[in-house]
Amino acid sequence: MGYYYSAYVLFFLFLVRTVPTSTAPDHFLKTLKSPKPTPEAQEFFELTNPLPSDHLTPSCSLTIIHHSFANTINSPPFSTPYSPPSDCPPPWPRVVLELRVSSSGDQYDRIAAIWLDGAEIFRTSTAEPTESGIFWRVRKDITRYSSLLYEHKINVTMMLENVVNNIYTGVYDVHVSFLFYKENISPNGVRFPSIISPNKNNYELVTSDLGFFKTPSDLIIPICDDGKRGYWFKVESESDVHVKRVRFPKNTLQVVLELYASFHGNDEFWYSNPPNSYIRLNNLTTGRGNGAYREVFVTIDGKFVGSELVFPVVFTGGINPLFWEPIVAIGDFNLPSYDLDLTPFLGWLLDGKFHDIRIGVDDAISFWLVNANLHIWLDHGTSKVKAKSVVYNNPALTIERQEAFRLLDGSFRIKAKRKSEFAGWVKSKAGNFTTIVSQEFRVINLIRFYFNGTYKVVKQMVKAKRDSRIRADSGNLVGRAVTRRRYPLTVITSTVPLPQKDSLGSKKEDMYMLITNVSHALNERRINGDYWSILYNRQNSEGWMKVRGHSVLSGEASTWQRYNYRDDFGCYSRTVLAYNGKLIGDNTTFSCASST
Ligand SMILES: *[C@@H]1O[C@H](CO)[C@@H](O)[C@H](O)[C@H]1NC(C)=O
Ligand SMILES: *[C@@H]1O[C@H](CO)[C@@H](O)[C@H](O)[C@H]1NC(C)=O
Ligand SMILES: *[C@@H]1O[C@H](CO)[C@@H](O)[C@H](O)[C@H]1NC(C)=O
Ligand SMILES: *[C@@H]1O[C@H](CO)[C@@H](O)[C@H](O)[C@H]1NC(C)=O
Ligand SMILES: *[C@@H]1O[C@H](CO)[C@@H](O)[C@H](O)[C@H]1NC(C)=O
Ligand SMILES: *[C@@H]1O[C@H](CO)[C@@H](O)[C@H](O)[C@H]1NC(C)=O
């Protein structure tokens, strides 16, 4: 990267000039035209492990959506009826959603989601297209939404908020199908985790092997908006807390809230937002403030029941869009959702009355898109179970904020920790089971500005653990679900001014150079009953770009990524290297020995 280093020298040469005030990282549009446009559309992808069902032939596939998303902003979402395929009736041990998207022209990354009867089943974002076109394909196992997939004549809804005009020309052509699998064992003998189809008469199956989603839930209640602009709640501030009133069936055995959240606008890079004091004292006009701590929380009847520090997904226009081609950033095509076990609270939820479930984001600024699904498992042997909440231990969040700055230079540090524990028992026909849930997270966030605010370093580490244990009357542990996650993130952004006039003296307004490094990872260990998995997924990117306003005019970029996954069935490891939009290295192995 010879060019890269000369650019770095430039940075020192121009240090003394006035530069655009550093509010980077930012959101950009690729407008650079390649000198020799390739005639063929290019494939983009996100590294992920193949689904166990990829070995199998689906019994049938159903086209769910075939739609072009053009100027859809502020319009109702796309909606169409869904019924199970008549040619392969249930049960299906596995169901997979397949999304195929293509686009060409100029366009920002866009956020999208798919809902079944108001329950979100998939959140994704788009890659930024090129003149010659791009396309991609994503698969997601949606077996956990089986209770909805079995329904007849419900609506499947998709929102992809896009803007199309003279400048933004990219339309996203979307094709979504559901693949239904009848068999659960692959021809080569690979076993699968014991996910079975809902068996309405066998409550013992549900409780004898409790973890999360050992069987799909019996009932899904969405905690969502009215659907006029998509079913997500739009959170524009900390006080913008949305509510849904829910009545729980009196024979509920287990309840898990699945949370979906993404951040946009002035909170797209929330982990890099300085405190408001810095913005105010420097007379900056940016809306990207409120510091760098965000926590998505859930309350029931005003009582805290859980929260999540979400993985900081960098969308494909983020920081430097040249980093995210053809490999997109971690999570872009399949944003993670988060499971919060609410079973300990059933003691006060089974009274047949309505309960207010609220979702909000601490310190949020506009805007977050959040909604959730309540997954409910029922005792089919009875119409009523007994339940009691016995432990509610929720000390306040500990948060320390330090700031030290002089004009545009300085450093900001946030250290936060939360640990809570909840427990409750449910006595049903299957027995008396006590669920003990503990959740704990720590976050450290550090932001430093140097060289009159033109050089910015953001470092964040999130460590989170969630543990659900289910004990029988005898005291024996009968189920366990543990998730540990770590999200390290480093973003370095250096803003370098460029000569504002060319050799003929005509103005080149607002041109500058951004030199950026991004390094981030999503590391996750899970235990679910007797099933375990470990994932290490890291990306390191570096490069520069010449920018006018929000348009990328030229640049150079490389991204290296290692994706390492193993579970008790095998290993999968893929390492890739992309340089200037081309894949120049790609090694895959299924061998467990080499996946280090
Ligand atoms: C620092 O940046 C500010 C705002 O961009 C600018 O007004 C000021 O002149 C700069 N100071 C130096 C020493 O370059
Ligand atoms: C599906 O959507 C249509 C149009 O938005 C609406 O009229 C209808 O009531 C919906 N059906 C269900 C089952 O929600
Ligand atoms: C911000 O504006 C106020 C009022 O115009 C001025 O007194 C102050 O010096 C400015 N601060 C900076 C850092 O430019
Ligand atoms: C269920 O188990 C818990 C813990 O062992 C116990 O305190 C509670 O009394 C039991 N409930 C019933 C109805 O037996
Ligand atoms: C980015 O990382 C490279 C290699 O690790 C380093 O040489 C370079 O100085 C970094 N760039 C910035 C802007 O810090
Ligand atoms: C792929 O493997 C080859 C041979 O071991 C190695 O030279 C190359 O650097 C690897 N590529 C990546 C992206 O890891």
XYZ file of C-alpha atoms and ligand atoms in Angstrom:
680
model
C 0.000 0.000 0.000
C 2.519 2.535 -1.142
C -0.091 5.153 -1.800
C -1.432 4.670 1.649
C 1.755 5.739 3.396
C 2.315 8.773 1.197
C -1.173 9.817 2.148
C -0.191 9.494 5.748
C 2.737 11.894 5.221
C 0.358 14.348 3.606
C -1.551 14.363 6.826
C 1.356 15.965 8.682
C 2.040 18.469 5.910
C -1.465 19.845 6.037
C -1.904 19.691 9.746
C -1.772 23.423 10.194
C -4.528 24.179 7.704
C -8.116 24.644 8.642
C -9.914 21.353 8.283
C -13.526 20.339 8.504
C -14.388 19.876 12.130
C -13.971 16.281 12.996
C -17.251 14.596 13.664
C -16.073 11.461 11.884
C -16.776 8.578 11.663
C -19.548 9.324 9.267
C -21.768 7.859 6.612
C -20.655 8.061 2.980
C -21.827 7.324 -0.529
C -19.527 5.678 -3.047
C -19.595 7.879 -6.133
C -16.204 7.008 -7.534
C -16.500 5.610 -11.017
C -14.137 2.835 -11.860
C -12.015 3.646 -14.951
C -12.943 0.322 -16.537
C -16.407 -0.589 -15.322
C -16.793 -4.332 -15.178
C -19.588 -5.534 -17.429
C -20.810 -7.999 -14.828
C -22.538 -7.426 -11.559
C -20.411 -8.243 -8.544
C -21.365 -10.533 -5.685
C -21.173 -9.200 -2.124
C -21.270 -11.373 0.973
C -21.009 -11.582 4.708
C -18.908 -14.336 6.210
C -20.995 -16.841 8.127
C -21.030 -20.548 8.768
C -23.113 -22.689 6.411
C -26.456 -23.680 7.909
C -26.740 -27.364 8.850
C -29.689 -27.577 6.456
C -27.567 -26.395 3.510
C -26.612 -30.077 2.993
C -30.265 -30.977 2.501
C -32.688 -30.499 -0.328
C -35.695 -28.487 0.774
C -38.985 -30.320 0.399
C -40.410 -27.193 -1.099
C -39.667 -23.539 -1.423
C -42.157 -20.744 -1.457
C -41.581 -17.329 -2.991
C -42.727 -14.896 -0.336
C -41.696 -11.512 -1.690
C -40.648 -10.334 -5.125
C -40.548 -6.591 -5.016
C -38.465 -3.580 -6.064
C -37.865 -1.057 -3.294
C -37.511 2.358 -4.929
C -38.557 5.593 -3.199
C -40.157 3.909 -0.215
C -39.286 6.330 2.581
C -42.339 7.426 4.572
C -44.544 4.990 2.663
C -46.357 1.967 4.004
C -44.264 -1.202 3.897
C -44.696 -3.918 1.304
C -47.242 -6.438 2.535
C -48.573 -9.699 1.108
C -50.543 -12.677 2.451
C -48.797 -15.812 3.663
C -50.097 -19.351 4.083
C -48.097 -22.564 4.475
C -47.227 -24.243 1.159
C -50.007 -26.617 0.121
C -47.586 -29.029 -1.558
C -45.590 -29.810 1.590
C -47.741 -29.505 4.663
C -46.252 -29.244 8.165
C -44.506 -30.354 10.253
C -41.139 -29.074 9.051
C -38.195 -29.626 11.389
C -36.375 -26.753 9.676
C -37.399 -23.613 7.836
C -34.897 -21.242 6.244
C -35.426 -17.758 4.862
C -33.471 -16.935 1.741
C -33.052 -13.318 0.687
C -31.643 -12.324 -2.686
C -31.034 -8.665 -3.496
C -29.621 -6.878 -6.513
C -29.077 -3.199 -7.239
C -27.160 -0.820 -9.462
C -26.530 2.921 -9.514
C -25.704 5.214 -6.606
C -27.290 4.477 -3.280
C -26.653 4.643 0.452
C -26.891 1.573 2.606
C -30.463 1.065 3.773
C -32.046 -0.743 6.680
C -34.713 -3.406 6.129
C -36.756 -5.919 8.071
C -39.286 -8.674 7.481
C -42.221 -9.361 9.805
C -44.719 -12.198 9.973
C -47.981 -10.964 11.426
C -46.044 -8.087 13.059
C -43.302 -10.303 14.532
C -39.874 -9.532 13.159
C -38.131 -12.560 11.710
C -35.173 -10.906 9.970
C -33.307 -7.610 10.037
C -30.823 -6.787 7.328
C -29.152 -3.827 5.656
C -28.059 -3.298 2.082
C -24.683 -2.977 0.423
C -24.051 0.219 -1.570
C -24.411 -0.554 -5.294
C -22.133 0.367 -8.187
C -22.873 1.364 -11.776
C -22.402 -2.180 -13.075
C -24.479 -3.632 -10.277
C -24.087 -5.786 -7.227
C -26.042 -8.690 -5.763
C -26.003 -10.874 -2.684
C -27.762 -13.753 -1.000
C -28.402 -14.375 2.692
C -29.876 -17.377 4.465
C -31.275 -17.414 7.973
C -32.751 -20.307 9.914
C -36.243 -19.179 10.928
C -37.391 -22.416 12.601
C -37.879 -20.527 15.880
C -40.819 -18.701 14.250
C -42.613 -21.995 13.446
C -45.805 -21.103 15.332
C -46.301 -18.246 12.851
C -45.131 -20.231 9.840
C -47.932 -22.722 10.570
C -50.568 -19.974 10.420
C -52.850 -19.436 7.426
C -53.640 -16.102 5.821
C -51.354 -13.889 7.839
C -49.393 -10.983 6.423
C -45.734 -11.025 5.614
C -44.406 -7.477 5.576
C -41.120 -6.004 4.453
C -39.807 -2.472 4.858
C -36.672 -1.260 3.130
C -36.448 2.488 3.616
C -34.976 3.764 0.358
C -34.732 7.166 -1.319
C -34.653 7.349 -5.101
C -34.225 10.642 -6.964
C -31.784 12.207 -9.500
C -28.856 11.673 -7.162
C -29.674 8.402 -5.466
C -30.566 6.101 -8.312
C -30.174 2.643 -6.790
C -33.366 0.614 -6.539
C -33.160 -2.605 -4.504
C -34.710 -5.639 -6.203
C -35.625 -8.091 -3.491
C -36.556 -11.732 -3.667
C -37.451 -13.606 -0.487
C -38.319 -17.274 -0.289
C -38.891 -19.728 2.540
C -37.286 -23.148 2.249
C -39.143 -25.907 4.093
C -37.222 -29.020 5.133
C -38.909 -32.306 5.964
C -35.811 -34.226 7.035
C -33.561 -33.303 9.873
C -30.600 -35.592 9.323
C -28.253 -34.848 6.476
C -27.252 -37.624 4.065
C -23.643 -37.493 5.287
C -24.744 -38.291 8.831
C -24.279 -34.845 10.323
C -26.497 -34.548 13.357
C -28.387 -31.439 14.305
C -29.176 -29.865 17.614
C -32.390 -31.378 18.875
C -34.798 -28.884 17.437
C -38.094 -30.619 16.889
C -41.378 -29.444 15.564
C -43.954 -28.183 18.048
C -45.858 -31.078 19.457
C -48.997 -29.646 20.893
C -49.709 -32.625 23.137
C -46.362 -33.335 24.644
C -45.473 -30.794 27.268
C -42.801 -33.103 28.649
C -40.689 -32.538 25.602
C -40.654 -28.849 26.321
C -39.627 -29.092 29.923
C -37.409 -32.167 30.016
C -34.776 -30.492 27.920
C -35.121 -26.830 28.681
C -32.777 -24.389 27.130
C -33.727 -21.768 24.644
C -35.560 -22.803 21.524
C -35.028 -26.525 21.970
C -38.480 -26.527 20.501
C -39.929 -23.475 18.767
C -42.266 -21.503 21.007
C -46.014 -22.201 20.941
C -46.983 -18.594 20.580
C -45.274 -15.390 19.466
C -46.604 -12.003 20.541
C -44.951 -9.068 18.797
C -44.020 -5.967 20.821
C -44.192 -3.613 17.893
C -45.697 -0.545 16.261
C -48.868 -0.435 14.168
C -47.102 -1.269 10.898
C -47.935 1.900 8.963
C -44.208 2.545 8.410
C -43.025 -0.950 9.248
C -43.597 -2.582 12.621
C -40.498 -1.197 14.316
C -40.724 1.476 16.976
C -38.735 4.548 16.051
C -36.911 5.790 19.157
C -35.844 9.403 18.809
C -34.744 10.201 22.337
C -34.233 8.671 25.719
C -37.751 9.606 26.776
C -39.236 8.113 23.624
C -40.189 4.808 25.253
C -42.694 2.686 23.375
C -45.287 0.484 24.952
C -47.397 -2.522 24.054
C -50.061 -4.007 26.326
C -49.945 -7.778 26.524
C -52.007 -10.444 28.245
C -50.143 -13.665 28.962
C -51.863 -17.057 28.662
C -52.415 -18.479 32.154
C -50.663 -21.725 31.193
C -47.355 -20.099 30.188
C -44.323 -22.200 31.142
C -41.481 -20.170 29.699
C -41.178 -16.777 28.019
C -38.242 -15.341 26.100
C -38.205 -11.823 24.685
C -36.275 -11.608 21.431
C -35.025 -8.079 20.846
C -34.141 -6.512 17.499
C -32.415 -3.100 17.473
C -30.493 -0.982 14.987
C -29.194 2.582 15.166
C -29.250 5.276 12.546
C -29.068 9.024 11.915
C -27.182 10.823 14.667
C -26.791 7.597 16.620
C -25.394 5.480 13.795
C -21.953 5.778 15.412
C -23.152 6.200 19.013
C -19.949 4.540 20.318
C -17.983 7.507 18.943
C -20.259 10.339 20.112
C -18.553 12.895 22.394
C -20.384 14.368 25.386
C -22.538 17.458 24.851
C -20.104 19.641 26.832
C -17.464 19.116 24.134
C -19.900 20.031 21.382
C -21.248 23.075 23.220
C -17.917 24.554 24.352
C -16.446 24.176 20.872
C -19.552 25.668 19.253
C -19.931 22.604 17.032
C -23.135 22.111 15.088
C -23.153 18.318 15.072
C -26.178 16.460 16.399
C -23.989 13.484 17.309
C -23.680 13.934 21.043
C -24.961 12.506 24.327
C -21.684 10.653 24.896
C -20.994 7.073 23.879
C -23.152 4.929 26.146
C -26.348 3.296 24.889
C -28.343 0.574 26.561
C -31.560 -0.879 25.164
C -33.839 -1.688 28.085
C -37.120 -3.522 28.603
C -39.558 -2.900 31.439
C -42.837 -4.570 32.381
C -45.304 -2.423 34.314
C -42.438 0.003 34.913
C -40.122 -2.623 36.361
C -36.756 -3.303 34.729
C -36.646 -6.860 33.353
C -33.568 -6.818 31.134
C -31.339 -4.826 28.843
C -28.820 -5.243 26.088
C -25.678 -3.513 24.878
C -26.103 -4.198 21.208
C -23.313 -5.169 18.851
C -22.061 -2.051 17.037
C -22.884 -2.989 13.442
C -21.085 -0.734 10.940
C -23.328 -0.334 7.919
C -21.775 -0.519 4.469
C -21.638 3.273 4.015
C -20.061 3.677 7.445
C -16.593 5.033 8.302
C -15.148 4.138 4.873
C -17.533 2.425 2.427
C -14.552 1.083 0.465
C -13.851 -1.266 3.409
C -17.130 -3.104 2.974
C -16.858 -4.374 -0.593
C -17.279 -7.152 -1.550
C -17.163 -8.358 2.082
C -19.645 -6.410 4.167
C -19.114 -5.609 7.835
C -20.025 -8.087 10.561
C -23.796 -8.290 10.948
C -24.749 -6.139 7.941
C -26.758 -8.782 6.117
C -28.089 -10.548 9.204
C -28.236 -8.319 12.251
C -28.144 -10.229 15.505
C -31.217 -10.428 17.738
C -30.951 -10.863 21.504
C -32.829 -13.333 23.723
C -33.880 -12.183 27.196
C -35.381 -14.873 29.420
C -38.389 -13.371 31.214
C -39.594 -16.625 32.805
C -38.716 -15.504 36.386
C -41.353 -12.771 36.077
C -44.257 -15.111 35.300
C -45.225 -14.886 38.988
C -46.874 -11.539 38.367
C -47.730 -11.913 34.678
C -50.210 -14.804 34.768
C -53.072 -12.900 36.403
C -55.005 -12.610 33.143
C -54.614 -8.818 33.161
C -52.870 -6.590 30.638
C -49.227 -5.720 31.316
C -47.296 -2.814 29.818
C -44.146 -3.886 28.046
C -41.886 -0.961 27.217
C -38.714 -0.722 25.160
C -36.413 2.276 25.231
C -32.791 3.252 24.715
C -30.812 5.068 27.410
C -29.240 8.324 26.148
C -30.643 7.716 22.653
C -30.716 10.384 19.989
C -32.551 10.086 16.726
C -32.947 7.363 15.803
C -33.148 3.708 16.814
C -35.411 1.076 15.282
C -36.430 -1.426 17.947
C -39.077 -4.072 18.410
C -39.328 -7.448 20.063
C -41.066 -10.810 19.975
C -42.375 -12.570 23.048
C -41.813 -16.277 22.533
C -44.169 -18.189 24.803
C -44.126 -21.896 25.631
C -47.363 -23.305 27.022
C -48.355 -26.211 29.215
C -50.834 -28.006 26.962
C -51.930 -30.311 29.748
C -53.662 -27.577 31.710
C -55.270 -24.201 31.294
C -53.526 -22.724 34.315
C -50.146 -23.042 35.970
C -48.930 -21.678 39.300
C -45.973 -19.321 39.315
C -44.098 -17.101 41.722
C -41.245 -14.654 41.309
C -38.808 -15.191 44.163
C -35.655 -13.178 43.410
C -35.482 -9.685 41.958
C -31.994 -8.356 42.405
C -31.299 -5.412 40.170
C -28.728 -2.967 41.538
C -28.481 0.269 39.594
C -26.133 0.559 36.661
C -22.658 1.683 37.747
C -21.319 4.210 35.306
C -18.272 6.457 35.513
C -17.681 9.162 32.963
C -14.421 11.065 32.754
C -13.776 13.930 30.425
C -10.773 16.169 29.896
C -10.504 18.446 26.897
C -9.107 21.767 25.792
C -10.758 23.173 22.701
C -11.028 20.322 20.199
C -8.491 17.995 21.794
C -9.107 15.754 24.727
C -10.208 12.402 25.978
C -13.452 10.886 27.201
C -13.811 7.667 29.104
C -16.889 5.717 30.125
C -16.832 2.654 32.307
C -20.139 0.952 33.004
C -21.291 -2.254 34.630
C -24.612 -3.869 35.347
C -25.338 -7.161 37.041
C -28.783 -8.469 37.811
C -30.329 -11.706 38.940
C -33.927 -12.858 38.765
C -35.556 -16.118 39.758
C -39.016 -17.605 39.822
C -40.741 -20.966 39.755
C -43.506 -22.332 37.575
C -45.482 -25.352 38.689
C -47.201 -27.177 35.849
C -48.308 -30.706 35.014
C -44.702 -31.427 34.084
C -43.352 -30.449 37.495
C -42.157 -27.474 39.463
C -39.271 -25.725 37.717
C -37.288 -22.790 39.027
C -35.620 -20.504 36.491
C -32.628 -18.458 37.655
C -31.520 -15.788 35.211
C -28.417 -13.694 35.626
C -27.217 -11.043 33.257
C -24.034 -9.091 33.512
C -22.150 -6.716 31.286
C -19.183 -4.400 31.411
C -18.282 -1.785 28.888
C -15.297 0.492 28.534
C -15.400 3.238 25.953
C -12.556 5.619 25.238
C -12.579 8.500 22.761
C -9.546 10.695 22.138
C -9.141 13.689 19.855
C -5.710 14.918 18.791
C -4.296 17.531 16.407
C -7.041 20.048 16.842
C -9.733 17.390 16.658
C -8.658 16.027 13.282
C -7.370 12.715 14.600
C -9.853 10.632 16.513
C -9.385 7.312 18.256
C -12.363 5.318 19.528
C -11.851 2.147 21.534
C -14.653 0.141 23.032
C -14.904 -3.222 24.706
C -18.207 -4.830 25.615
C -18.262 -8.037 27.662
C -21.661 -9.521 28.325
C -22.921 -12.735 29.887
C -26.414 -14.058 30.165
C -27.139 -17.258 32.032
C -30.456 -19.086 32.499
C -30.573 -22.155 34.705
C -33.638 -24.324 35.214
C -33.860 -26.496 38.299
C -36.386 -29.227 39.034
C -38.061 -29.703 42.409
C -35.281 -32.133 43.303
C -32.768 -29.322 42.873
C -31.311 -30.980 39.755
C -30.275 -28.739 36.905
C -32.538 -29.705 33.998
C -31.789 -26.940 31.532
C -29.213 -24.277 30.886
C -28.645 -21.549 28.319
C -25.521 -19.403 28.534
C -24.366 -16.731 26.122
C -21.094 -14.853 26.532
C -20.284 -12.127 24.089
C -17.335 -9.818 23.535
C -17.307 -6.932 21.113
C -13.921 -5.216 20.854
C -13.894 -2.202 18.541
C -11.217 0.290 17.474
C -11.853 3.089 15.001
C -9.125 5.562 14.069
C -10.065 8.459 11.827
C -7.711 11.109 10.602
C -9.099 14.045 8.642
C -6.656 15.722 6.268
C -7.505 18.885 4.362
C -6.808 19.087 0.657
C -5.923 22.235 -1.288
C -9.231 24.043 -1.577
C -8.299 25.499 -4.981
C -6.926 23.701 -8.011
C -4.041 24.994 -10.169
C -6.373 27.285 -12.137
C -7.660 28.846 -8.949
C -11.180 27.459 -9.157
C -12.695 26.321 -5.896
C -12.960 22.703 -4.844
C -15.294 23.117 -1.978
C -15.220 20.849 1.009
C -12.699 18.346 -0.272
C -10.757 16.436 2.279
C -9.048 13.159 2.867
C -9.960 10.633 5.525
C -7.487 8.017 6.634
C -9.186 5.327 8.672
C -8.506 2.089 10.485
C -11.278 -0.107 11.816
C -10.833 -3.268 13.785
C -13.783 -5.025 15.356
C -15.007 -8.461 16.350
C -18.055 -10.400 17.429
C -16.942 -13.228 19.681
C -19.587 -15.455 21.161
C -19.739 -18.625 23.243
C -23.032 -20.342 23.726
C -24.253 -23.278 25.716
C -27.811 -24.381 25.142
C -28.679 -27.557 27.016
C -26.122 -30.058 25.781
C -25.308 -28.057 22.677
C -22.423 -25.583 22.576
C -20.794 -23.277 20.009
C -17.877 -20.849 19.850
C -17.492 -18.072 17.342
C -14.572 -15.721 16.731
C -15.342 -13.262 13.984
C -12.897 -10.414 13.410
C -12.361 -7.772 10.711
C -9.395 -5.432 10.335
C -9.640 -2.662 7.738
C -7.422 0.197 6.727
C -7.334 2.731 3.942
C -7.996 6.283 2.861
C -10.516 8.114 0.769
C -10.909 11.521 -0.811
C -14.280 12.950 0.094
C -16.498 15.863 -0.922
C -19.443 16.317 1.411
C -20.579 12.741 1.840
C -19.349 11.468 -1.532
C -16.294 9.269 -1.869
C -14.288 10.441 -4.903
C -11.314 8.084 -4.740
C -9.454 5.931 -2.285
C -7.755 2.741 -1.379
C -8.876 0.139 1.127
C -8.186 -3.334 2.453
C -10.159 -5.602 4.764
C -8.977 -8.804 6.356
C -11.440 -11.063 8.098
C -11.244 -14.324 9.984
C -14.401 -16.239 10.804
C -13.904 -19.184 13.123
C -16.864 -21.258 14.217
C -17.032 -24.538 16.058
C -19.729 -26.456 17.819
C -20.139 -30.031 18.963
C -20.798 -31.116 15.367
C -17.751 -29.681 13.673
C -15.672 -26.688 12.693
C -15.732 -24.061 10.010
C -13.120 -21.435 9.389
C -12.771 -18.899 6.609
C -10.150 -16.187 6.175
C -10.484 -13.592 3.452
C -8.612 -10.556 2.266
C -10.165 -7.883 0.074
C -8.281 -5.059 -1.551
C -9.927 -2.205 -3.422
C -13.217 -4.030 -3.797
C -11.719 -7.336 -4.958
C -11.291 -10.551 -3.065
C -7.580 -11.351 -3.236
C -7.380 -14.118 -0.636
C -9.931 -16.693 0.451
C -9.185 -19.819 2.480
C -11.852 -22.082 3.915
C -11.428 -25.155 6.076
C -13.756 -27.555 7.864
C -10.860 -29.003 9.801
C -10.927 -28.420 13.538
C -7.160 -28.689 13.837
C -6.355 -25.553 11.879
C -9.049 -23.250 13.232
C -7.041 -21.170 15.640
C -8.602 24.248 14.965
O -9.852 23.968 14.346
C -10.772 25.058 14.396
C -12.104 24.580 13.869
O -11.967 23.829 12.702
C -10.191 26.226 13.610
O -11.076 27.321 13.673
C -8.837 26.620 14.215
O -8.250 27.603 13.441
C -7.916 25.398 14.257
N -6.705 25.747 14.975
C -5.503 25.441 14.503
C -4.337 25.828 15.384
O -5.315 24.922 13.429
C -52.997 -7.772 6.012
O -52.756 -6.496 5.455
C -53.887 -5.927 4.865
C -53.450 -4.661 4.151
O -52.553 -3.941 4.955
C -54.935 -5.680 5.926
O -56.088 -5.112 5.350
C -55.282 -7.007 6.584
O -56.172 -6.794 7.642
C -54.060 -7.712 7.091
N -54.399 -9.034 7.515
C -54.036 -9.528 8.694
C -54.444 -10.920 8.963
O -53.398 -8.885 9.507
C -18.019 29.798 21.114
O -18.858 30.913 20.915
C -18.798 31.853 21.993
C -19.849 32.899 21.738
O -19.816 33.316 20.412
C -17.371 32.429 22.077
O -17.307 33.320 23.160
C -16.400 31.274 22.296
O -15.064 31.747 22.285
C -16.549 30.217 21.225
N -15.710 29.073 21.564
C -14.849 28.514 20.732
C -14.028 27.367 21.247
O -14.710 28.905 19.573
C -41.794 -24.947 43.668
O -40.413 -25.005 44.008
C -39.954 -23.962 44.825
C -38.448 -24.119 44.991
O -38.112 -25.417 45.307
C -40.723 -23.946 46.143
O -40.271 -22.897 46.955
C -42.190 -23.786 45.838
O -42.942 -23.855 47.054
C -42.653 -24.866 44.901
N -44.034 -24.582 44.521
C -45.033 -25.459 44.659
C -46.392 -24.975 44.267
O -44.827 -26.564 45.040
C -3.662 2.207 10.654
O -2.998 0.978 10.892
C -1.739 0.875 10.238
C -1.228 -0.536 10.387
O -1.651 -1.122 11.580
C -0.800 1.916 10.828
O 0.443 1.834 10.201
C -1.426 3.300 10.591
O -0.637 4.278 11.208
C -2.832 3.388 11.131
N -3.457 4.607 10.644
C -3.875 5.570 11.433
C -4.589 6.705 10.790
O -3.736 5.504 12.646
C -4.499 -18.601 2.267
O -3.554 -19.657 2.395
C -2.345 -19.419 1.684
C -1.482 -20.659 1.764
O -1.371 -21.130 3.077
C -1.654 -18.193 2.293
O -0.471 -17.893 1.577
C -2.600 -16.994 2.203
O -2.032 -15.877 2.840
C -3.918 -17.320 2.855
N -4.863 -16.211 2.624
C -5.539 -15.642 3.579
C -6.463 -14.548 3.195
O -5.432 -15.985 4.747
